[in-house]
Amino acid sequence: MKSKDRKNANRLPVDATKLNLGNTYSTPPAHYYDIDFECVDCGTAETWTKEQQKWWYEEAGGYFFSAAIRCRACRAKERDRKSQARRDAGHKPSP
């Protein structure tokens, strides 16, 4: 594999027309790269892959300046905790 091919394999292009940039003058990056992070709840070392970022920002419409902070297991626990808190507060479940 050529050096240029290896470099391109480690990134995905950004489609800026699909981004939720909010009210900012910032310019989005040209590419997504894998980002290593530590889960804020359990401390597990995780990687937010370039594919996951592309989906989150471009398909799910996530705010562009947000970032992954929890591993999958802790995200599931946090969703369950919030759901239970809503039920306890008397809110009806969303469809």
PDB file as gemmi writes it, atoms N, CA and C in Angstrom:
CRYST1    1.000    1.000    1.000  90.00  90.00  90.00 P 1                      
ATOM      1  N   MET A   1       0.846  -1.175   0.000  1.00  0.00           N  
ATOM      2  CA  MET A   1       0.000   0.000   0.000  1.00  0.00           C  
ATOM      3  C   MET A   1       0.892   1.239   0.000  1.00  0.00           C  
ATOM      4  N   LYS A   2       0.614   2.181  -0.876  1.00  0.00           N  
ATOM      5  CA  LYS A   2       1.386   3.414  -0.950  1.00  0.00           C  
ATOM      6  C   LYS A   2       1.107   4.282   0.262  1.00  0.00           C  
ATOM      7  N   SER A   3       2.033   5.172   0.579  1.00  0.00           N  
ATOM      8  CA  SER A   3       1.898   6.059   1.725  1.00  0.00           C  
ATOM      9  C   SER A   3       0.622   6.896   1.629  1.00  0.00           C  
ATOM     10  N   LYS A   4       0.322   7.419   0.454  1.00  0.00           N  
ATOM     11  CA  LYS A   4      -0.882   8.239   0.270  1.00  0.00           C  
ATOM     12  C   LYS A   4      -2.140   7.404   0.510  1.00  0.00           C  
ATOM     13  N   ASP A   5      -2.153   6.141   0.062  1.00  0.00           N  
ATOM     14  CA  ASP A   5      -3.292   5.254   0.269  1.00  0.00           C  
ATOM     15  C   ASP A   5      -3.484   4.961   1.744  1.00  0.00           C  
ATOM     16  N   ARG A   6      -2.374   4.751   2.486  1.00  0.00           N  
ATOM     17  CA  ARG A   6      -2.457   4.511   3.925  1.00  0.00           C  
ATOM     18  C   ARG A   6      -3.036   5.732   4.629  1.00  0.00           C  
ATOM     19  N   LYS A   7      -2.587   6.909   4.244  1.00  0.00           N  
ATOM     20  CA  LYS A   7      -3.073   8.142   4.860  1.00  0.00           C  
ATOM     21  C   LYS A   7      -4.562   8.310   4.599  1.00  0.00           C  
ATOM     22  N   ASN A   8      -5.013   8.045   3.387  1.00  0.00           N  
ATOM     23  CA  ASN A   8      -6.422   8.177   3.053  1.00  0.00           C  
ATOM     24  C   ASN A   8      -7.268   7.120   3.740  1.00  0.00           C  
ATOM     25  N   ALA A   9      -6.690   5.955   4.050  1.00  0.00           N  
ATOM     26  CA  ALA A   9      -7.429   4.886   4.724  1.00  0.00           C  
ATOM     27  C   ALA A   9      -7.732   5.264   6.172  1.00  0.00           C  
ATOM     28  N   ASN A  10      -6.992   6.198   6.735  1.00  0.00           N  
ATOM     29  CA  ASN A  10      -7.175   6.597   8.130  1.00  0.00           C  
ATOM     30  C   ASN A  10      -8.101   7.792   8.300  1.00  0.00           C  
ATOM     31  N   ARG A  11      -8.813   8.164   7.244  1.00  0.00           N  
ATOM     32  CA  ARG A  11      -9.705   9.315   7.343  1.00  0.00           C  
ATOM     33  C   ARG A  11     -10.910   9.136   6.422  1.00  0.00           C  
ATOM     34  N   LEU A  12     -11.970   9.873   6.717  1.00  0.00           N  
ATOM     35  CA  LEU A  12     -13.170   9.896   5.886  1.00  0.00           C  
ATOM     36  C   LEU A  12     -13.494  11.348   5.570  1.00  0.00           C  
ATOM     37  N   PRO A  13     -13.924  11.652   4.368  1.00  0.00           N  
ATOM     38  CA  PRO A  13     -14.247  13.040   4.040  1.00  0.00           C  
ATOM     39  C   PRO A  13     -15.514  13.514   4.757  1.00  0.00           C  
ATOM     40  N   VAL A  14     -15.536  14.776   5.116  1.00  0.00           N  
ATOM     41  CA  VAL A  14     -16.693  15.413   5.745  1.00  0.00           C  
ATOM     42  C   VAL A  14     -17.588  15.991   4.652  1.00  0.00           C  
ATOM     43  N   ASP A  15     -18.908  15.755   4.753  1.00  0.00           N  
ATOM     44  CA  ASP A  15     -19.876  16.417   3.880  1.00  0.00           C  
ATOM     45  C   ASP A  15     -20.455  17.580   4.674  1.00  0.00           C  
ATOM     46  N   ALA A  16     -19.856  18.755   4.538  1.00  0.00           N  
ATOM     47  CA  ALA A  16     -20.219  19.920   5.338  1.00  0.00           C  
ATOM     48  C   ALA A  16     -21.661  20.353   5.144  1.00  0.00           C  
ATOM     49  N   THR A  17     -22.279  19.973   4.032  1.00  0.00           N  
ATOM     50  CA  THR A  17     -23.678  20.361   3.790  1.00  0.00           C  
ATOM     51  C   THR A  17     -24.639  19.634   4.730  1.00  0.00           C  
ATOM     52  N   LYS A  18     -24.191  18.548   5.360  1.00  0.00           N  
ATOM     53  CA  LYS A  18     -25.056  17.766   6.252  1.00  0.00           C  
ATOM     54  C   LYS A  18     -24.813  18.055   7.734  1.00  0.00           C  
ATOM     55  N   LEU A  19     -23.922  18.980   8.055  1.00  0.00           N  
ATOM     56  CA  LEU A  19     -23.529  19.196   9.447  1.00  0.00           C  
ATOM     57  C   LEU A  19     -24.435  20.177  10.166  1.00  0.00           C  
ATOM     58  N   ASN A  20     -24.632  19.937  11.463  1.00  0.00           N  
ATOM     59  CA  ASN A  20     -25.340  20.848  12.349  1.00  0.00           C  
ATOM     60  C   ASN A  20     -24.276  21.656  13.085  1.00  0.00           C  
ATOM     61  N   LEU A  21     -23.893  22.784  12.512  1.00  0.00           N  
ATOM     62  CA  LEU A  21     -22.829  23.603  13.095  1.00  0.00           C  
ATOM     63  C   LEU A  21     -23.351  24.592  14.123  1.00  0.00           C  
ATOM     64  N   GLY A  22     -24.667  24.694  14.253  1.00  0.00           N  
ATOM     65  CA  GLY A  22     -25.218  25.661  15.189  1.00  0.00           C  
ATOM     66  C   GLY A  22     -24.925  27.072  14.705  1.00  0.00           C  
ATOM     67  N   ASN A  23     -24.790  27.987  15.636  1.00  0.00           N  
ATOM     68  CA  ASN A  23     -24.535  29.389  15.313  1.00  0.00           C  
ATOM     69  C   ASN A  23     -23.049  29.665  15.499  1.00  0.00           C  
ATOM     70  N   THR A  24     -22.263  29.317  14.482  1.00  0.00           N  
ATOM     71  CA  THR A  24     -20.819  29.475  14.598  1.00  0.00           C  
ATOM     72  C   THR A  24     -20.215  29.952  13.289  1.00  0.00           C  
ATOM     73  N   TYR A  25     -19.080  30.566  13.406  1.00  0.00           N  
ATOM     74  CA  TYR A  25     -18.319  30.954  12.226  1.00  0.00           C  
ATOM     75  C   TYR A  25     -17.179  29.976  11.964  1.00  0.00           C  
ATOM     76  N   SER A  26     -17.079  28.952  12.778  1.00  0.00           N  
ATOM     77  CA  SER A  26     -16.010  27.966  12.630  1.00  0.00           C  
ATOM     78  C   SER A  26     -16.176  27.170  11.343  1.00  0.00           C  
ATOM     79  N   THR A  27     -15.066  26.775  10.800  1.00  0.00           N  
ATOM     80  CA  THR A  27     -15.054  25.951   9.596  1.00  0.00           C  
ATOM     81  C   THR A  27     -14.847  24.502  10.011  1.00  0.00           C  
ATOM     82  N   PRO A  28     -15.688  23.591   9.511  1.00  0.00           N  
ATOM     83  CA  PRO A  28     -15.499  22.184   9.876  1.00  0.00           C  
ATOM     84  C   PRO A  28     -14.234  21.622   9.240  1.00  0.00           C  
ATOM     85  N   PRO A  29     -13.689  20.570   9.818  1.00  0.00           N  
ATOM     86  CA  PRO A  29     -12.512  19.948   9.210  1.00  0.00           C  
ATOM     87  C   PRO A  29     -12.881  19.279   7.895  1.00  0.00           C  
ATOM     88  N   ALA A  30     -11.902  18.939   7.108  1.00  0.00           N  
ATOM     89  CA  ALA A  30     -12.139  18.287   5.823  1.00  0.00           C  
ATOM     90  C   ALA A  30     -12.344  16.786   5.963  1.00  0.00           C  
ATOM     91  N   HIS A  31     -11.856  16.211   7.080  1.00  0.00           N  
ATOM     92  CA  HIS A  31     -11.909  14.756   7.252  1.00  0.00           C  
ATOM     93  C   HIS A  31     -12.200  14.375   8.692  1.00  0.00           C  
ATOM     94  N   TYR A  32     -12.760  13.168   8.871  1.00  0.00           N  
ATOM     95  CA  TYR A  32     -12.911  12.551  10.180  1.00  0.00           C  
ATOM     96  C   TYR A  32     -11.730  11.608  10.404  1.00  0.00           C  
ATOM     97  N   TYR A  33     -11.261  11.542  11.636  1.00  0.00           N  
ATOM     98  CA  TYR A  33     -10.195  10.623  12.038  1.00  0.00           C  
ATOM     99  C   TYR A  33     -10.665   9.893  13.292  1.00  0.00           C  
ATOM    100  N   ASP A  34     -10.159   8.700  13.546  1.00  0.00           N  
ATOM    101  CA  ASP A  34     -10.463   8.006  14.790  1.00  0.00           C  
ATOM    102  C   ASP A  34      -9.966   8.852  15.961  1.00  0.00           C  
ATOM    103  N   ILE A  35     -10.786   8.928  17.021  1.00  0.00           N  
ATOM    104  CA  ILE A  35     -10.435   9.711  18.204  1.00  0.00           C  
ATOM    105  C   ILE A  35     -10.452   8.789  19.420  1.00  0.00           C  
ATOM    106  N   ASP A  36      -9.338   8.715  20.119  1.00  0.00           N  
ATOM    107  CA  ASP A  36      -9.263   7.940  21.358  1.00  0.00           C  
ATOM    108  C   ASP A  36      -9.766   8.802  22.501  1.00  0.00           C  
ATOM    109  N   PHE A  37     -10.533   8.176  23.423  1.00  0.00           N  
ATOM    110  CA  PHE A  37     -11.014   8.885  24.598  1.00  0.00           C  
ATOM    111  C   PHE A  37     -11.172   7.902  25.742  1.00  0.00           C  
ATOM    112  N   GLU A  38     -11.355   8.426  26.939  1.00  0.00           N  
ATOM    113  CA  GLU A  38     -11.577   7.616  28.126  1.00  0.00           C  
ATOM    114  C   GLU A  38     -13.001   7.854  28.606  1.00  0.00           C  
ATOM    115  N   CYS A  39     -13.763   6.792  28.840  1.00  0.00           N  
ATOM    116  CA  CYS A  39     -15.138   6.896  29.309  1.00  0.00           C  
ATOM    117  C   CYS A  39     -15.174   7.654  30.637  1.00  0.00           C  
ATOM    118  N   VAL A  40     -16.046   8.668  30.721  1.00  0.00           N  
ATOM    119  CA  VAL A  40     -16.120   9.480  31.935  1.00  0.00           C  
ATOM    120  C   VAL A  40     -16.720   8.713  33.111  1.00  0.00           C  
ATOM    121  N   ASP A  41     -17.453   7.639  32.839  1.00  0.00           N  
ATOM    122  CA  ASP A  41     -18.086   6.883  33.913  1.00  0.00           C  
ATOM    123  C   ASP A  41     -17.222   5.740  34.431  1.00  0.00           C  
ATOM    124  N   CYS A  42     -16.679   4.928  33.536  1.00  0.00           N  
ATOM    125  CA  CYS A  42     -15.952   3.730  33.978  1.00  0.00           C  
ATOM    126  C   CYS A  42     -14.454   3.796  33.713  1.00  0.00           C  
ATOM    127  N   GLY A  43     -13.983   4.773  32.941  1.00  0.00           N  
ATOM    128  CA  GLY A  43     -12.558   4.934  32.684  1.00  0.00           C  
ATOM    129  C   GLY A  43     -11.989   4.051  31.596  1.00  0.00           C  
ATOM    130  N   THR A  44     -12.842   3.300  30.902  1.00  0.00           N  
ATOM    131  CA  THR A  44     -12.374   2.422  29.832  1.00  0.00           C  
ATOM    132  C   THR A  44     -11.822   3.237  28.668  1.00  0.00           C  
ATOM    133  N   ALA A  45     -10.708   2.802  28.116  1.00  0.00           N  
ATOM    134  CA  ALA A  45     -10.141   3.437  26.921  1.00  0.00           C  
ATOM    135  C   ALA A  45     -10.984   3.000  25.721  1.00  0.00           C  
ATOM    136  N   GLU A  46     -11.455   3.958  24.951  1.00  0.00           N  
ATOM    137  CA  GLU A  46     -12.319   3.693  23.806  1.00  0.00           C  
ATOM    138  C   GLU A  46     -11.830   4.474  22.590  1.00  0.00           C  
ATOM    139  N   THR A  47     -12.325   4.105  21.418  1.00  0.00           N  
ATOM    140  CA  THR A  47     -12.058   4.844  20.193  1.00  0.00           C  
ATOM    141  C   THR A  47     -13.379   5.193  19.544  1.00  0.00           C  
ATOM    142  N   TRP A  48     -13.566   6.481  19.257  1.00  0.00           N  
ATOM    143  CA  TRP A  48     -14.730   6.933  18.504  1.00  0.00           C  
ATOM    144  C   TRP A  48     -14.286   6.923  17.052  1.00  0.00           C  
ATOM    145  N   THR A  49     -14.733   5.930  16.300  1.00  0.00           N  
ATOM    146  CA  THR A  49     -14.221   5.730  14.953  1.00  0.00           C  
ATOM    147  C   THR A  49     -14.705   6.810  13.996  1.00  0.00           C  
ATOM    148  N   LYS A  50     -13.968   6.959  12.929  1.00  0.00           N  
ATOM    149  CA  LYS A  50     -14.331   7.949  11.905  1.00  0.00           C  
ATOM    150  C   LYS A  50     -15.702   7.620  11.320  1.00  0.00           C  
ATOM    151  N   GLU A  51     -16.035   6.335  11.207  1.00  0.00           N  
ATOM    152  CA  GLU A  51     -17.348   5.933  10.677  1.00  0.00           C  
ATOM    153  C   GLU A  51     -18.470   6.315  11.642  1.00  0.00           C  
ATOM    154  N   GLN A  52     -18.236   6.125  12.940  1.00  0.00           N  
ATOM    155  CA  GLN A  52     -19.229   6.510  13.936  1.00  0.00           C  
ATOM    156  C   GLN A  52     -19.439   8.023  13.942  1.00  0.00           C  
ATOM    157  N   GLN A  53     -18.355   8.777  13.808  1.00  0.00           N  
ATOM    158  CA  GLN A  53     -18.462  10.238  13.767  1.00  0.00           C  
ATOM    159  C   GLN A  53     -19.259  10.693  12.550  1.00  0.00           C  
ATOM    160  N   LYS A  54     -18.955  10.117  11.397  1.00  0.00           N  
ATOM    161  CA  LYS A  54     -19.666  10.491  10.166  1.00  0.00           C  
ATOM    162  C   LYS A  54     -21.159  10.236  10.321  1.00  0.00           C  
ATOM    163  N   TRP A  55     -21.519   9.073  10.898  1.00  0.00           N  
ATOM    164  CA  TRP A  55     -22.935   8.773  11.112  1.00  0.00           C  
ATOM    165  C   TRP A  55     -23.552   9.785  12.070  1.00  0.00           C  
ATOM    166  N   TRP A  56     -22.884  10.025  13.214  1.00  0.00           N  
ATOM    167  CA  TRP A  56     -23.433  10.915  14.232  1.00  0.00           C  
ATOM    168  C   TRP A  56     -23.654  12.329  13.695  1.00  0.00           C  
ATOM    169  N   TYR A  57     -22.653  12.874  13.042  1.00  0.00           N  
ATOM    170  CA  TYR A  57     -22.748  14.254  12.578  1.00  0.00           C  
ATOM    171  C   TYR A  57     -23.591  14.419  11.323  1.00  0.00           C  
ATOM    172  N   GLU A  58     -23.479  13.502  10.380  1.00  0.00           N  
ATOM    173  CA  GLU A  58     -24.120  13.695   9.080  1.00  0.00           C  
ATOM    174  C   GLU A  58     -25.472  13.004   8.937  1.00  0.00           C  
ATOM    175  N   GLU A  59     -25.674  11.883   9.599  1.00  0.00           N  
ATOM    176  CA  GLU A  59     -26.941  11.157   9.457  1.00  0.00           C  
ATOM    177  C   GLU A  59     -27.877  11.409  10.641  1.00  0.00           C  
ATOM    178  N   ALA A  60     -27.348  11.337  11.861  1.00  0.00           N  
ATOM    179  CA  ALA A  60     -28.182  11.532  13.045  1.00  0.00           C  
ATOM    180  C   ALA A  60     -28.401  13.010  13.352  1.00  0.00           C  
ATOM    181  N   GLY A  61     -27.609  13.888  12.738  1.00  0.00           N  
ATOM    182  CA  GLY A  61     -27.776  15.323  12.934  1.00  0.00           C  
ATOM    183  C   GLY A  61     -27.217  15.832  14.250  1.00  0.00           C  
ATOM    184  N   GLY A  62     -26.254  15.109  14.829  1.00  0.00           N  
ATOM    185  CA  GLY A  62     -25.651  15.534  16.085  1.00  0.00           C  
ATOM    186  C   GLY A  62     -24.918  16.860  15.937  1.00  0.00           C  
ATOM    187  N   TYR A  63     -24.947  17.659  17.007  1.00  0.00           N  
ATOM    188  CA  TYR A  63     -24.258  18.948  17.016  1.00  0.00           C  
ATOM    189  C   TYR A  63     -22.776  18.711  16.766  1.00  0.00           C  
ATOM    190  N   PHE A  64     -22.208  19.445  15.825  1.00  0.00           N  
ATOM    191  CA  PHE A  64     -20.857  19.157  15.361  1.00  0.00           C  
ATOM    192  C   PHE A  64     -19.786  19.324  16.425  1.00  0.00           C  
ATOM    193  N   PHE A  65     -20.020  20.142  17.409  1.00  0.00           N  
ATOM    194  CA  PHE A  65     -18.989  20.373  18.417  1.00  0.00           C  
ATOM    195  C   PHE A  65     -19.179  19.475  19.641  1.00  0.00           C  
ATOM    196  N   SER A  66     -20.030  18.452  19.516  1.00  0.00           N  
ATOM    197  CA  SER A  66     -20.161  17.445  20.575  1.00  0.00           C  
ATOM    198  C   SER A  66     -19.166  16.325  20.300  1.00  0.00           C  
ATOM    199  N   ALA A  67     -18.886  15.526  21.330  1.00  0.00           N  
ATOM    200  CA  ALA A  67     -17.941  14.421  21.165  1.00  0.00           C  
ATOM    201  C   ALA A  67     -18.355  13.266  22.067  1.00  0.00           C  
ATOM    202  N   ALA A  68     -17.921  12.076  21.727  1.00  0.00           N  
ATOM    203  CA  ALA A  68     -18.196  10.901  22.545  1.00  0.00           C  
ATOM    204  C   ALA A  68     -17.460  11.014  23.873  1.00  0.00           C  
ATOM    205  N   ILE A  69     -18.172  10.694  24.977  1.00  0.00           N  
ATOM    206  CA  ILE A  69     -17.544  10.729  26.294  1.00  0.00           C  
ATOM    207  C   ILE A  69     -17.785   9.433  27.068  1.00  0.00           C  
ATOM    208  N   ARG A  70     -18.702   8.572  26.574  1.00  0.00           N  
ATOM    209  CA  ARG A  70     -19.021   7.319  27.263  1.00  0.00           C  
ATOM    210  C   ARG A  70     -18.845   6.131  26.332  1.00  0.00           C  
ATOM    211  N   CYS A  71     -18.448   4.990  26.910  1.00  0.00           N  
ATOM    212  CA  CYS A  71     -18.376   3.746  26.151  1.00  0.00           C  
ATOM    213  C   CYS A  71     -19.805   3.258  25.878  1.00  0.00           C  
ATOM    214  N   ARG A  72     -19.959   2.273  25.020  1.00  0.00           N  
ATOM    215  CA  ARG A  72     -21.288   1.769  24.675  1.00  0.00           C  
ATOM    216  C   ARG A  72     -22.062   1.285  25.889  1.00  0.00           C  
ATOM    217  N   ALA A  73     -21.406   0.531  26.764  1.00  0.00           N  
ATOM    218  CA  ALA A  73     -22.090  -0.005  27.943  1.00  0.00           C  
ATOM    219  C   ALA A  73     -22.587   1.120  28.854  1.00  0.00           C  
ATOM    220  N   CYS A  74     -21.765   2.129  29.081  1.00  0.00           N  
ATOM    221  CA  CYS A  74     -22.163   3.246  29.939  1.00  0.00           C  
ATOM    222  C   CYS A  74     -23.217   4.124  29.265  1.00  0.00           C  
ATOM    223  N   ARG A  75     -23.168   4.252  27.937  1.00  0.00           N  
ATOM    224  CA  ARG A  75     -24.224   4.990  27.230  1.00  0.00           C  
ATOM    225  C   ARG A  75     -25.561   4.296  27.425  1.00  0.00           C  
ATOM    226  N   ALA A  76     -25.581   2.973  27.344  1.00  0.00           N  
ATOM    227  CA  ALA A  76     -26.824   2.219  27.536  1.00  0.00           C  
ATOM    228  C   ALA A  76     -27.337   2.422  28.962  1.00  0.00           C  
ATOM    229  N   LYS A  77     -26.443   2.362  29.956  1.00  0.00           N  
ATOM    230  CA  LYS A  77     -26.847   2.585  31.351  1.00  0.00           C  
ATOM    231  C   LYS A  77     -27.411   3.990  31.537  1.00  0.00           C  
ATOM    232  N   GLU A  78     -26.773   4.982  30.910  1.00  0.00           N  
ATOM    233  CA  GLU A  78     -27.229   6.376  31.036  1.00  0.00           C  
ATOM    234  C   GLU A  78     -28.601   6.556  30.376  1.00  0.00           C  
ATOM    235  N   ARG A  79     -28.816   5.931  29.211  1.00  0.00           N  
ATOM    236  CA  ARG A  79     -30.136   5.995  28.567  1.00  0.00           C  
ATOM    237  C   ARG A  79     -31.205   5.387  29.470  1.00  0.00           C  
ATOM    238  N   ASP A  80     -30.897   4.225  30.068  1.00  0.00           N  
ATOM    239  CA  ASP A  80     -31.849   3.570  30.972  1.00  0.00           C  
ATOM    240  C   ASP A  80     -32.126   4.433  32.199  1.00  0.00           C  
ATOM    241  N   ARG A  81     -31.076   5.043  32.745  1.00  0.00           N  
ATOM    242  CA  ARG A  81     -31.249   5.903  33.920  1.00  0.00           C  
ATOM    243  C   ARG A  81     -32.154   7.087  33.606  1.00  0.00           C  
ATOM    244  N   LYS A  82     -31.929   7.727  32.454  1.00  0.00           N  
ATOM    245  CA  LYS A  82     -32.754   8.875  32.069  1.00  0.00           C  
ATOM    246  C   LYS A  82     -34.192   8.454  31.800  1.00  0.00           C  
ATOM    247  N   SER A  83     -34.357   7.314  31.154  1.00  0.00           N  
ATOM    248  CA  SER A  83     -35.693   6.811  30.867  1.00  0.00           C  
ATOM    249  C   SER A  83     -36.460   6.542  32.163  1.00  0.00           C  
ATOM    250  N   GLN A  84     -35.783   5.923  33.120  1.00  0.00           N  
ATOM    251  CA  GLN A  84     -36.414   5.642  34.413  1.00  0.00           C  
ATOM    252  C   GLN A  84     -36.755   6.938  35.139  1.00  0.00           C  
ATOM    253  N   ALA A  85     -35.873   7.920  35.090  1.00  0.00           N  
ATOM    254  CA  ALA A  85     -36.135   9.212  35.737  1.00  0.00           C  
ATOM    255  C   ALA A  85     -37.361   9.883  35.122  1.00  0.00           C  
ATOM    256  N   ARG A  86     -37.525   9.774  33.810  1.00  0.00           N  
ATOM    257  CA  ARG A  86     -38.705  10.357  33.152  1.00  0.00           C  
ATOM    258  C   ARG A  86     -39.975   9.640  33.609  1.00  0.00           C  
ATOM    259  N   ARG A  87     -39.906   8.317  33.680  1.00  0.00           N  
ATOM    260  CA  ARG A  87     -41.071   7.544  34.134  1.00  0.00           C  
ATOM    261  C   ARG A  87     -41.411   7.918  35.584  1.00  0.00           C  
ATOM    262  N   ASP A  88     -40.386   8.011  36.422  1.00  0.00           N  
ATOM    263  CA  ASP A  88     -40.595   8.366  37.834  1.00  0.00           C  
ATOM    264  C   ASP A  88     -41.195   9.756  37.991  1.00  0.00           C  
ATOM    265  N   ALA A  89     -40.898  10.643  37.044  1.00  0.00           N  
ATOM    266  CA  ALA A  89     -41.423  12.007  37.096  1.00  0.00           C  
ATOM    267  C   ALA A  89     -42.826  12.101  36.489  1.00  0.00           C  
ATOM    268  N   GLY A  90     -43.336  10.972  35.981  1.00  0.00           N  
ATOM    269  CA  GLY A  90     -44.689  10.952  35.444  1.00  0.00           C  
ATOM    270  C   GLY A  90     -44.797  11.261  33.962  1.00  0.00           C  
ATOM    271  N   HIS A  91     -43.692  11.321  33.265  1.00  0.00           N  
ATOM    272  CA  HIS A  91     -43.718  11.568  31.825  1.00  0.00           C  
ATOM    273  C   HIS A  91     -44.087  10.292  31.098  1.00  0.00           C  
ATOM    274  N   LYS A  92     -44.851  10.446  30.029  1.00  0.00           N  
ATOM    275  CA  LYS A  92     -45.204   9.280  29.219  1.00  0.00           C  
ATOM    276  C   LYS A  92     -44.035   8.937  28.318  1.00  0.00           C  
ATOM    277  N   PRO A  93     -43.831   7.635  28.054  1.00  0.00           N  
ATOM    278  CA  PRO A  93     -42.716   7.241  27.161  1.00  0.00           C  
ATOM    279  C   PRO A  93     -42.937   7.779  25.756  1.00  0.00           C  
ATOM    280  N   SER A  94     -41.845   8.152  25.117  1.00  0.00           N  
ATOM    281  CA  SER A  94     -41.941   8.614  23.727  1.00  0.00           C  
ATOM    282  C   SER A  94     -42.124   7.417  22.823  1.00  0.00           C  
ATOM    283  N   PRO A  95     -42.821   7.619  21.705  1.00  0.00           N  
ATOM    284  CA  PRO A  95     -43.095   6.483  20.790  1.00  0.00           C  
ATOM    285  C   PRO A  95     -41.871   5.907  20.155  1.00  0.00           C  
TER     286      PRO A  95                                                      
END                                                                             
